[in-house]
PDB file of C-alpha atoms and ligand atoms in Angstrom:
ATOM      1  CA  UNK Q   1      51.021  40.566 121.336  1.00 73.00           C
ATOM      2  CA  UNK Q   2      47.635  41.439 122.827  1.00 73.00           C
ATOM      3  CA  UNK Q   3      44.863  38.985 123.177  1.00 85.00           C
ATOM      4  CA  UNK Q   4      44.636  35.223 123.357  1.00 94.00           C
ATOM      5  CA  UNK Q   5      47.004  32.959 121.452  1.00 97.00           C
ATOM      6  CA  UNK Q   6      45.344  30.093 119.592  1.00 98.00           C
ATOM      7  CA  UNK Q   7      46.441  26.737 120.832  1.00 98.00           C
ATOM      8  CA  UNK Q   8      45.960  25.092 117.354  1.00 98.00           C
ATOM      9  CA  UNK Q   9      46.363  26.922 114.037  1.00 99.00           C
ATOM     10  CA  UNK Q  10      45.422  25.104 110.855  1.00 99.00           C
ATOM     11  CA  UNK Q  11      46.618  26.565 107.535  1.00 99.00           C
ATOM     12  CA  UNK Q  12      45.337  25.947 103.886  1.00 99.00           C
ATOM     13  CA  UNK Q  13      48.551  26.871 102.226  1.00 98.00           C
ATOM     14  CA  UNK Q  14      47.307  28.119  98.842  1.00 98.00           C
ATOM     15  CA  UNK Q  15      48.617  30.210  95.989  1.00 98.00           C
ATOM     16  CA  UNK Q  16      51.878  28.574  95.078  1.00 98.00           C
ATOM     17  CA  UNK Q  17      50.872  28.380  91.311  1.00 98.00           C
ATOM     18  CA  UNK Q  18      49.676  32.024  91.126  1.00 98.00           C
ATOM     19  CA  UNK Q  19      52.772  33.193  93.005  1.00 98.00           C
ATOM     20  CA  UNK Q  20      54.974  31.503  90.445  1.00 98.00           C
ATOM     21  CA  UNK Q  21      52.936  32.824  87.558  1.00 98.00           C
ATOM     22  CA  UNK Q  22      53.097  36.377  88.852  1.00 98.00           C
ATOM     23  CA  UNK Q  23      56.954  35.882  88.628  1.00 98.00           C
ATOM     24  CA  UNK Q  24      56.895  34.393  85.195  1.00 98.00           C
ATOM     25  CA  UNK Q  25      57.930  31.096  86.403  1.00 98.00           C
ATOM     26  CA  UNK Q  26      56.398  27.479  86.284  1.00 98.00           C
ATOM     27  CA  UNK Q  27      53.991  26.313  88.924  1.00 98.00           C
ATOM     28  CA  UNK Q  28      56.457  23.779  90.189  1.00 98.00           C
ATOM     29  CA  UNK Q  29      58.785  26.700  91.186  1.00 98.00           C
ATOM     30  CA  UNK Q  30      55.961  27.864  93.488  1.00 98.00           C
ATOM     31  CA  UNK Q  31      55.642  24.484  95.136  1.00 98.00           C
ATOM     32  CA  UNK Q  32      59.398  24.586  95.681  1.00 98.00           C
ATOM     33  CA  UNK Q  33      59.366  27.937  97.362  1.00 98.00           C
ATOM     34  CA  UNK Q  34      56.191  27.134  99.207  1.00 98.00           C
ATOM     35  CA  UNK Q  35      57.770  23.975 100.737  1.00 97.00           C
ATOM     36  CA  UNK Q  36      60.707  26.127 101.854  1.00 97.00           C
ATOM     37  CA  UNK Q  37      58.376  28.336 103.668  1.00 98.00           C
ATOM     38  CA  UNK Q  38      57.046  25.547 105.817  1.00 97.00           C
ATOM     39  CA  UNK Q  39      59.762  25.461 108.346  1.00 96.00           C
ATOM     40  CA  UNK Q  40      59.901  29.292 108.655  1.00 97.00           C
ATOM     41  CA  UNK Q  41      56.187  29.365 109.602  1.00 98.00           C
ATOM     42  CA  UNK Q  42      56.663  26.280 112.022  1.00 98.00           C
ATOM     43  CA  UNK Q  43      59.283  28.118 113.942  1.00 97.00           C
ATOM     44  CA  UNK Q  44      57.371  31.455 113.961  1.00 98.00           C
ATOM     45  CA  UNK Q  45      54.339  29.594 115.288  1.00 98.00           C
ATOM     46  CA  UNK Q  46      56.281  28.037 118.138  1.00 97.00           C
ATOM     47  CA  UNK Q  47      57.933  31.313 118.989  1.00 97.00           C
ATOM     48  CA  UNK Q  48      54.432  32.848 119.270  1.00 97.00           C
ATOM     49  CA  UNK Q  49      53.203  30.148 121.734  1.00 98.00           C
ATOM     50  CA  UNK Q  50      51.095  28.194 119.312  1.00 98.00           C
ATOM     51  CA  UNK Q  51      51.289  24.480 120.264  1.00 98.00           C
ATOM     52  CA  UNK Q  52      49.594  22.754 117.251  1.00 98.00           C
ATOM     53  CA  UNK Q  53      50.082  23.512 113.659  1.00 98.00           C
ATOM     54  CA  UNK Q  54      48.295  21.616 110.897  1.00 99.00           C
ATOM     55  CA  UNK Q  55      49.063  22.335 107.215  1.00 98.00           C
ATOM     56  CA  UNK Q  56      47.142  21.186 104.246  1.00 98.00           C
ATOM     57  CA  UNK Q  57      49.859  20.102 101.657  1.00 98.00           C
ATOM     58  CA  UNK Q  58      47.960  17.789  99.348  1.00 98.00           C
ATOM     59  CA  UNK Q  59      44.209  17.014  99.035  1.00 98.00           C
ATOM     60  CA  UNK Q  60      42.353  13.931  97.835  1.00 98.00           C
ATOM     61  CA  UNK Q  61      41.231  16.143  94.879  1.00 98.00           C
ATOM     62  CA  UNK Q  62      44.780  17.187  94.100  1.00 98.00           C
ATOM     63  CA  UNK Q  63      45.369  13.954  92.270  1.00 98.00           C
ATOM     64  CA  UNK Q  64      43.126  15.409  89.431  1.00 98.00           C
ATOM     65  CA  UNK Q  65      45.995  17.974  88.620  1.00 98.00           C
ATOM     66  CA  UNK Q  66      48.144  17.329  85.499  1.00 98.00           C
ATOM     67  CA  UNK Q  67      50.419  14.248  86.100  1.00 98.00           C
ATOM     68  CA  UNK Q  68      53.615  16.122  85.945  1.00 98.00           C
ATOM     69  CA  UNK Q  69      52.572  18.549  88.555  1.00 98.00           C
ATOM     70  CA  UNK Q  70      51.554  15.728  90.855  1.00 98.00           C
ATOM     71  CA  UNK Q  71      54.972  13.952  90.352  1.00 98.00           C
ATOM     72  CA  UNK Q  72      56.801  17.100  91.040  1.00 98.00           C
ATOM     73  CA  UNK Q  73      54.846  17.712  94.296  1.00 98.00           C
ATOM     74  CA  UNK Q  74      55.508  14.001  95.258  1.00 98.00           C
ATOM     75  CA  UNK Q  75      59.288  14.547  94.604  1.00 98.00           C
ATOM     76  CA  UNK Q  76      59.228  17.699  96.721  1.00 98.00           C
ATOM     77  CA  UNK Q  77      57.369  15.834  99.475  1.00 97.00           C
ATOM     78  CA  UNK Q  78      60.216  13.164  99.366  1.00 97.00           C
ATOM     79  CA  UNK Q  79      62.876  15.673  99.916  1.00 95.00           C
ATOM     80  CA  UNK Q  80      60.815  17.587 102.401  1.00 96.00           C
ATOM     81  CA  UNK Q  81      60.321  14.575 104.647  1.00 96.00           C
ATOM     82  CA  UNK Q  82      64.117  14.036 104.603  1.00 94.00           C
ATOM     83  CA  UNK Q  83      64.889  17.534 105.633  1.00 94.00           C
ATOM     84  CA  UNK Q  84      62.036  17.531 108.168  1.00 95.00           C
ATOM     85  CA  UNK Q  85      63.613  14.799 110.182  1.00 93.00           C
ATOM     86  CA  UNK Q  86      66.613  17.038 110.738  1.00 94.00           C
ATOM     87  CA  UNK Q  87      64.541  20.139 111.430  1.00 94.00           C
ATOM     88  CA  UNK Q  88      62.171  18.209 113.807  1.00 97.00           C
ATOM     89  CA  UNK Q  89      65.029  17.182 115.882  1.00 95.00           C
ATOM     90  CA  UNK Q  90      66.530  20.757 115.889  1.00 94.00           C
ATOM     91  CA  UNK Q  91      63.247  22.192 116.870  1.00 94.00           C
ATOM     92  CA  UNK Q  92      62.045  19.458 119.088  1.00 96.00           C
ATOM     93  CA  UNK Q  93      58.934  19.012 116.882  1.00 98.00           C
ATOM     94  CA  UNK Q  94      56.622  16.072 116.798  1.00 98.00           C
ATOM     95  CA  UNK Q  95      55.411  15.263 113.341  1.00 98.00           C
ATOM     96  CA  UNK Q  96      52.099  13.496 112.349  1.00 98.00           C
ATOM     97  CA  UNK Q  97      50.619  12.945 108.871  1.00 98.00           C
ATOM     98  CA  UNK Q  98      46.823  13.179 108.525  1.00 98.00           C
ATOM     99  CA  UNK Q  99      45.125  11.576 105.351  1.00 98.00           C
ATOM    100  CA  UNK Q 100      44.892   8.239 103.660  1.00 98.00           C
ATOM    101  CA  UNK Q 101      48.453   6.989 103.308  1.00 97.00           C
ATOM    102  CA  UNK Q 102      48.040   3.821 101.249  1.00 97.00           C
ATOM    103  CA  UNK Q 103      47.572   5.885  97.950  1.00 97.00           C
ATOM    104  CA  UNK Q 104      50.990   7.431  98.532  1.00 98.00           C
ATOM    105  CA  UNK Q 105      54.106   5.743  96.928  1.00 98.00           C
ATOM    106  CA  UNK Q 106      55.656   2.957  99.279  1.00 98.00           C
ATOM    107  CA  UNK Q 107      58.794   4.931  99.834  1.00 98.00           C
ATOM    108  CA  UNK Q 108      56.795   8.037 100.966  1.00 98.00           C
ATOM    109  CA  UNK Q 109      54.731   5.863 103.358  1.00 98.00           C
ATOM    110  CA  UNK Q 110      57.987   4.460 104.705  1.00 98.00           C
ATOM    111  CA  UNK Q 111      59.427   7.860 105.361  1.00 98.00           C
ATOM    112  CA  UNK Q 112      56.263   9.027 107.034  1.00 98.00           C
ATOM    113  CA  UNK Q 113      56.348   6.039 109.312  1.00 98.00           C
ATOM    114  CA  UNK Q 114      59.998   6.620 110.243  1.00 97.00           C
ATOM    115  CA  UNK Q 115      59.404  10.429 110.741  1.00 97.00           C
ATOM    116  CA  UNK Q 116      56.255   9.874 112.987  1.00 98.00           C
ATOM    117  CA  UNK Q 117      58.197   7.301 115.114  1.00 98.00           C
ATOM    118  CA  UNK Q 118      61.379   9.213 115.253  1.00 97.00           C
ATOM    119  CA  UNK Q 119      59.650  12.443 116.500  1.00 98.00           C
ATOM    120  CA  UNK Q 120      57.060  10.738 118.751  1.00 97.00           C
ATOM    121  CA  UNK Q 121      59.154  11.718 121.865  1.00 96.00           C
ATOM    122  CA  UNK Q 122      59.575  15.336 120.846  1.00 98.00           C
ATOM    123  CA  UNK Q 123      57.514  17.782 123.025  1.00 97.00           C
ATOM    124  CA  UNK Q 124      57.784  21.101 121.284  1.00 98.00           C
ATOM    125  CA  UNK Q 125      55.404  22.030 118.329  1.00 98.00           C
ATOM    126  CA  UNK Q 126      52.880  19.393 117.340  1.00 98.00           C
ATOM    127  CA  UNK Q 127      53.165  19.680 113.625  1.00 98.00           C
ATOM    128  CA  UNK Q 128      50.520  17.890 111.428  1.00 98.00           C
ATOM    129  CA  UNK Q 129      50.790  17.652 107.608  1.00 98.00           C
ATOM    130  CA  UNK Q 130      47.625  16.805 105.725  1.00 98.00           C
ATOM    131  CA  UNK Q 131      48.614  14.567 102.773  1.00 98.00           C
ATOM    132  CA  UNK Q 132      46.164  12.845 100.464  1.00 98.00           C
ATOM    133  CA  UNK Q 133      43.800  14.294 102.953  1.00 98.00           C
ATOM    134  CA  UNK Q 134      40.070  14.963 102.410  1.00 98.00           C
ATOM    135  CA  UNK Q 135      37.614  15.505 105.299  1.00 98.00           C
ATOM    136  CA  UNK Q 136      34.908  13.508 103.737  1.00 98.00           C
ATOM    137  CA  UNK Q 137      37.272  10.590 103.212  1.00 98.00           C
ATOM    138  CA  UNK Q 138      38.549  10.772 106.789  1.00 98.00           C
ATOM    139  CA  UNK Q 139      34.919  10.779 108.113  1.00 98.00           C
ATOM    140  CA  UNK Q 140      33.996   7.841 105.798  1.00 98.00           C
ATOM    141  CA  UNK Q 141      37.107   5.904 106.944  1.00 98.00           C
ATOM    142  CA  UNK Q 142      36.242   6.588 110.574  1.00 98.00           C
ATOM    143  CA  UNK Q 143      32.629   5.375 110.211  1.00 98.00           C
ATOM    144  CA  UNK Q 144      33.866   2.202 108.467  1.00 98.00           C
ATOM    145  CA  UNK Q 145      36.261   1.408 111.217  1.00 98.00           C
ATOM    146  CA  UNK Q 146      33.643   1.942 113.752  1.00 98.00           C
ATOM    147  CA  UNK Q 147      31.349  -0.467 112.042  1.00 98.00           C
ATOM    148  CA  UNK Q 148      34.221  -3.037 111.645  1.00 98.00           C
ATOM    149  CA  UNK Q 149      35.053  -2.641 115.405  1.00 98.00           C
ATOM    150  CA  UNK Q 150      31.478  -3.108 116.433  1.00 98.00           C
ATOM    151  CA  UNK Q 151      31.204  -6.243 114.235  1.00 97.00           C
ATOM    152  CA  UNK Q 152      34.322  -7.698 115.643  1.00 97.00           C
ATOM    153  CA  UNK Q 153      33.391  -6.914 119.245  1.00 97.00           C
ATOM    154  CA  UNK Q 154      36.151  -4.437 119.868  1.00 97.00           C
ATOM    155  CA  UNK Q 155      33.387  -1.887 120.493  1.00 98.00           C
ATOM    156  CA  UNK Q 156      30.282  -2.746 122.552  1.00 97.00           C
ATOM    157  CA  UNK Q 157      27.238  -3.004 120.216  1.00 94.00           C
ATOM    158  CA  UNK Q 158      25.043  -1.729 123.029  1.00 94.00           C
ATOM    159  CA  UNK Q 159      26.903   1.607 123.383  1.00 94.00           C
ATOM    160  CA  UNK Q 160      25.615   4.517 121.387  1.00 96.00           C
ATOM    161  CA  UNK Q 161      27.971   6.263 118.847  1.00 97.00           C
ATOM    162  CA  UNK Q 162      28.898   9.620 120.439  1.00 98.00           C
ATOM    163  CA  UNK Q 163      30.689  12.613 119.204  1.00 98.00           C
ATOM    164  CA  UNK Q 164      33.702  11.638 121.288  1.00 98.00           C
ATOM    165  CA  UNK Q 165      33.745   8.126 119.692  1.00 98.00           C
ATOM    166  CA  UNK Q 166      33.679   9.568 116.128  1.00 98.00           C
ATOM    167  CA  UNK Q 167      36.356  12.094 116.965  1.00 98.00           C
ATOM    168  CA  UNK Q 168      38.661   9.269 118.346  1.00 98.00           C
ATOM    169  CA  UNK Q 169      38.426   7.556 115.037  1.00 98.00           C
ATOM    170  CA  UNK Q 170      39.382  10.613 112.918  1.00 99.00           C
ATOM    171  CA  UNK Q 171      43.029  11.037 111.847  1.00 98.00           C
ATOM    172  CA  UNK Q 172      43.246  13.900 114.235  1.00 98.00           C
ATOM    173  CA  UNK Q 173      42.422  11.777 117.390  1.00 98.00           C
ATOM    174  CA  UNK Q 174      43.983  13.195 120.356  1.00 98.00           C
ATOM    175  CA  UNK Q 175      44.624  16.558 118.803  1.00 98.00           C
ATOM    176  CA  UNK Q 176      42.507  19.599 119.916  1.00 98.00           C
ATOM    177  CA  UNK Q 177      40.205  21.228 117.345  1.00 98.00           C
ATOM    178  CA  UNK Q 178      41.755  24.136 115.559  1.00 98.00           C
ATOM    179  CA  UNK Q 179      41.109  27.511 117.142  1.00 98.00           C
ATOM    180  CA  UNK Q 180      42.053  29.418 114.000  1.00 98.00           C
ATOM    181  CA  UNK Q 181      42.140  28.418 110.466  1.00 99.00           C
ATOM    182  CA  UNK Q 182      44.058  30.575 107.884  1.00 99.00           C
ATOM    183  CA  UNK Q 183      43.705  30.330 104.121  1.00 99.00           C
ATOM    184  CA  UNK Q 184      46.327  32.227 102.002  1.00 98.00           C
ATOM    185  CA  UNK Q 185      45.776  33.473  98.515  1.00 98.00           C
ATOM    186  CA  UNK Q 186      42.262  34.992  98.667  1.00 98.00           C
ATOM    187  CA  UNK Q 187      39.977  31.948  98.262  1.00 98.00           C
ATOM    188  CA  UNK Q 188      37.282  31.719 100.822  1.00 98.00           C
ATOM    189  CA  UNK Q 189      36.428  27.985 101.082  1.00 98.00           C
ATOM    190  CA  UNK Q 190      37.524  24.926 103.007  1.00 98.00           C
ATOM    191  CA  UNK Q 191      38.287  22.679 100.093  1.00 98.00           C
ATOM    192  CA  UNK Q 192      37.365  19.573 102.033  1.00 98.00           C
ATOM    193  CA  UNK Q 193      39.808  20.442 105.037  1.00 98.00           C
ATOM    194  CA  UNK Q 194      38.887  19.547 108.657  1.00 98.00           C
ATOM    195  CA  UNK Q 195      35.246  19.751 108.209  1.00 98.00           C
ATOM    196  CA  UNK Q 196      34.407  18.063 111.502  1.00 98.00           C
ATOM    197  CA  UNK Q 197      37.260  19.799 113.459  1.00 98.00           C
ATOM    198  CA  UNK Q 198      36.406  23.151 112.315  1.00 98.00           C
ATOM    199  CA  UNK Q 199      32.828  23.253 113.713  1.00 98.00           C
ATOM    200  CA  UNK Q 200      33.797  26.162 116.020  1.00 98.00           C
ATOM    201  CA  UNK Q 201      37.085  27.494 114.573  1.00 98.00           C
ATOM    202  CA  UNK Q 202      37.687  31.137 113.704  1.00 98.00           C
ATOM    203  CA  UNK Q 203      38.473  31.820 109.975  1.00 98.00           C
ATOM    204  CA  UNK Q 204      41.052  34.196 108.621  1.00 98.00           C
ATOM    205  CA  UNK Q 205      41.507  34.857 104.868  1.00 98.00           C
ATOM    206  CA  UNK Q 206      44.454  36.645 103.437  1.00 98.00           C
ATOM    207  CA  UNK Q 207      45.264  37.597  99.822  1.00 98.00           C
ATOM    208  CA  UNK Q 208      48.988  36.968 100.199  1.00 98.00           C
ATOM    209  CA  UNK Q 209      50.149  33.747  98.414  1.00 98.00           C
ATOM    210  CA  UNK Q 210      51.700  31.121 100.498  1.00 98.00           C
ATOM    211  CA  UNK Q 211      55.443  31.460  99.540  1.00 98.00           C
ATOM    212  CA  UNK Q 212      55.116  35.255 100.747  1.00 98.00           C
ATOM    213  CA  UNK Q 213      53.413  34.233 104.029  1.00 98.00           C
ATOM    214  CA  UNK Q 214      56.079  34.933 106.742  1.00 97.00           C
ATOM    215  CA  UNK Q 215      56.188  35.476 110.472  1.00 98.00           C
ATOM    216  CA  UNK Q 216      54.647  39.051 110.362  1.00 98.00           C
ATOM    217  CA  UNK Q 217      51.740  37.616 108.377  1.00 98.00           C
ATOM    218  CA  UNK Q 218      51.117  34.962 110.924  1.00 98.00           C
ATOM    219  CA  UNK Q 219      51.475  37.526 113.675  1.00 98.00           C
ATOM    220  CA  UNK Q 220      48.637  39.680 112.091  1.00 98.00           C
ATOM    221  CA  UNK Q 221      46.406  36.554 111.879  1.00 98.00           C
ATOM    222  CA  UNK Q 222      47.041  35.739 115.515  1.00 98.00           C
ATOM    223  CA  UNK Q 223      46.472  39.417 116.521  1.00 98.00           C
ATOM    224  CA  UNK Q 224      43.134  39.399 114.679  1.00 98.00           C
ATOM    225  CA  UNK Q 225      42.141  36.061 116.380  1.00 98.00           C
ATOM    226  CA  UNK Q 226      42.892  37.644 119.827  1.00 96.00           C
ATOM    227  CA  UNK Q 227      40.205  40.202 119.220  1.00 94.00           C
ATOM    228  CA  UNK Q 228      37.496  37.753 118.303  1.00 95.00           C
ATOM    229  CA  UNK Q 229      34.702  36.850 120.742  1.00 91.00           C
ATOM    230  CA  UNK Q 230      34.114  33.072 120.751  1.00 93.00           C
ATOM    231  CA  UNK Q 231      30.606  32.484 122.001  1.00 94.00           C
ATOM    232  CA  UNK Q 232      29.929  28.803 121.386  1.00 94.00           C
ATOM    233  CA  UNK Q 233      26.175  29.398 121.074  1.00 95.00           C
ATOM    234  CA  UNK Q 234      25.973  31.663 124.268  1.00 94.00           C
ATOM    235  CA  UNK Q 235      25.378  35.393 124.485  1.00 96.00           C
ATOM    236  CA  UNK Q 236      28.027  37.964 124.488  1.00 93.00           C
ATOM    237  CA  UNK Q 237      26.926  38.888 128.097  1.00 94.00           C
ATOM    238  CA  UNK Q 238      27.460  35.336 129.416  1.00 94.00           C
ATOM    239  CA  UNK Q 239      30.834  35.292 127.916  1.00 92.00           C
ATOM    240  CA  UNK Q 240      31.822  38.660 129.716  1.00 91.00           C
ATOM    241  CA  UNK Q 241      30.426  37.281 132.945  1.00 93.00           C
ATOM    242  CA  UNK Q 242      32.388  33.993 132.652  1.00 91.00           C
ATOM    243  CA  UNK Q 243      35.671  35.730 131.871  1.00 86.00           C
ATOM    244  CA  UNK Q 244      35.261  38.255 134.817  1.00 90.00           C
ATOM    245  CA  UNK Q 245      34.559  35.219 137.125  1.00 89.00           C
ATOM    246  CA  UNK Q 246      37.637  33.488 135.819  1.00 84.00           C
ATOM    247  CA  UNK Q 247      39.718  36.591 136.527  1.00 81.00           C
ATOM    248  CA  UNK Q 248      38.249  36.929 140.019  1.00 78.00           C
ATOM    249  CA  UNK Q 249      39.120  33.400 140.802  1.00 68.00           C
ATOM    250  CA  UNK Q 250      42.716  33.805 139.731  1.00 55.00           C
TER     251      UNK Q 250
HETATM  252  C1  LIG T 301      48.689  25.170  96.984  1.00 70.95           C
HETATM  253  O1  LIG T 301      49.007  25.990  95.937  1.00 70.95           O
HETATM  254  C2  LIG T 301      49.523  23.895  97.017  1.00 70.95           C
HETATM  255  C3  LIG T 301      48.670  22.690  96.686  1.00 70.95           C
HETATM  256  C4  LIG T 301      47.420  22.669  96.507  1.00 70.95           C
HETATM  257  C5  LIG T 301      49.507  21.428  96.460  1.00 70.95           C
HETATM  258  P1  LIG T 301      48.273  25.902  94.486  1.00 70.95           P
HETATM  259  O2  LIG T 301      49.063  25.062  93.636  1.00 70.95           O
HETATM  260  O3  LIG T 301      46.796  25.461  94.744  1.00 70.95           O
HETATM  261  O4  LIG T 301      48.302  27.391  93.898  1.00 70.95           O
HETATM  262  P2  LIG T 301      47.262  28.093  92.999  1.00 70.95           P
HETATM  263  O5  LIG T 301      45.923  28.077  93.919  1.00 70.95           O
HETATM  264  O6  LIG T 301      46.931  27.320  91.841  1.00 70.95           O
HETATM  265  O7  LIG T 301      47.788  29.358  92.850  1.00 70.95           O
HETATM  266  C1  LIG T 302      43.431  23.149  98.766  1.00 70.95           C
HETATM  267  O1  LIG T 302      44.065  23.881  97.753  1.00 70.95           O
HETATM  268  C2  LIG T 302      44.272  21.956  99.011  1.00 70.95           C
HETATM  269  C3  LIG T 302      45.631  22.264  99.537  1.00 70.95           C
HETATM  270  C4  LIG T 302      46.067  23.459  99.853  1.00 70.95           C
HETATM  271  C5  LIG T 302      46.596  21.145  99.638  1.00 70.95           C
HETATM  272  P1  LIG T 302      43.412  23.758  96.196  1.00 70.95           P
HETATM  273  O2  LIG T 302      44.121  24.887  95.598  1.00 70.95           O
HETATM  274  O3  LIG T 302      43.620  22.499  95.758  1.00 70.95           O
HETATM  275  O4  LIG T 302      41.869  24.132  96.401  1.00 70.95           O
HETATM  276  P2  LIG T 302      40.840  24.405  95.437  1.00 70.95           P
HETATM  277  O5  LIG T 302      40.821  23.481  94.335  1.00 70.95           O
HETATM  278  O6  LIG T 302      41.170  25.855  94.834  1.00 70.95           O
HETATM  279  O7  LIG T 302      39.564  24.551  96.264  1.00 70.95           O
HETATM  280 MG1  LIG T 303      45.032  26.423  94.909  1.00 70.95          MG
END
């Protein structure tokens, strides 16, 4: 593959419902096949040299879906968390869950705690699953915890609140910002995903529905990323100069 490999890829896995509908099947079938695709993409990502992968599985807004769809997704999640323990060991993958866990059923919270603890030592792919995740909720929780910690003296009241401090209170603390964000199924919006973390992320939108998004699709997205020029507010000339300086010093 030519070009740079993103260290962290975030995915909004969208289109399970439309994929199922296109096959004359119920939406839940799309979620089942979508869940099956998760491991395939995790392995492909690691084989390509991606170190962090973060998938959006259930948003704070998804509770507004019909009750039977929400229950079916929660059941799929239960079985996914069980298989994930095995595949994480096999693939040496560290799993973390982003989002507000207390609204999830107690048995799901327990499985998450077990999975996070069990995989803590694994040093292959860092895989984050965003569950009951909403970026505004995450930022609001972070601000409230900063206030609590200032009130209780854990944080020094005279120290200013910095970007680093806020980042360290987010669910993604310690995880680098995404380099590339992929959204499947044609929609071009963030849907409350990683708003803080995606300040300088490259976006890639693809029409393919999530259950059909395989290794070759990920490869295309990564190739595309490899040809982007990330300027971070600087000029294109500065970036060329910096990269030639970098090469000269190697
Ligand atoms: C993504 O697929 C999975 C979740 C949001 C849980 P959708 O269920 O949003 O599929 P579409 O967008 O309705 O096709
Ligand atoms: C975003 O997808 C949430 C997840 C992928 C989990 P949605 O399908 O819920 O997003 P909207 O409602 O179309 O923006
Ligand atoms: Mg959708």
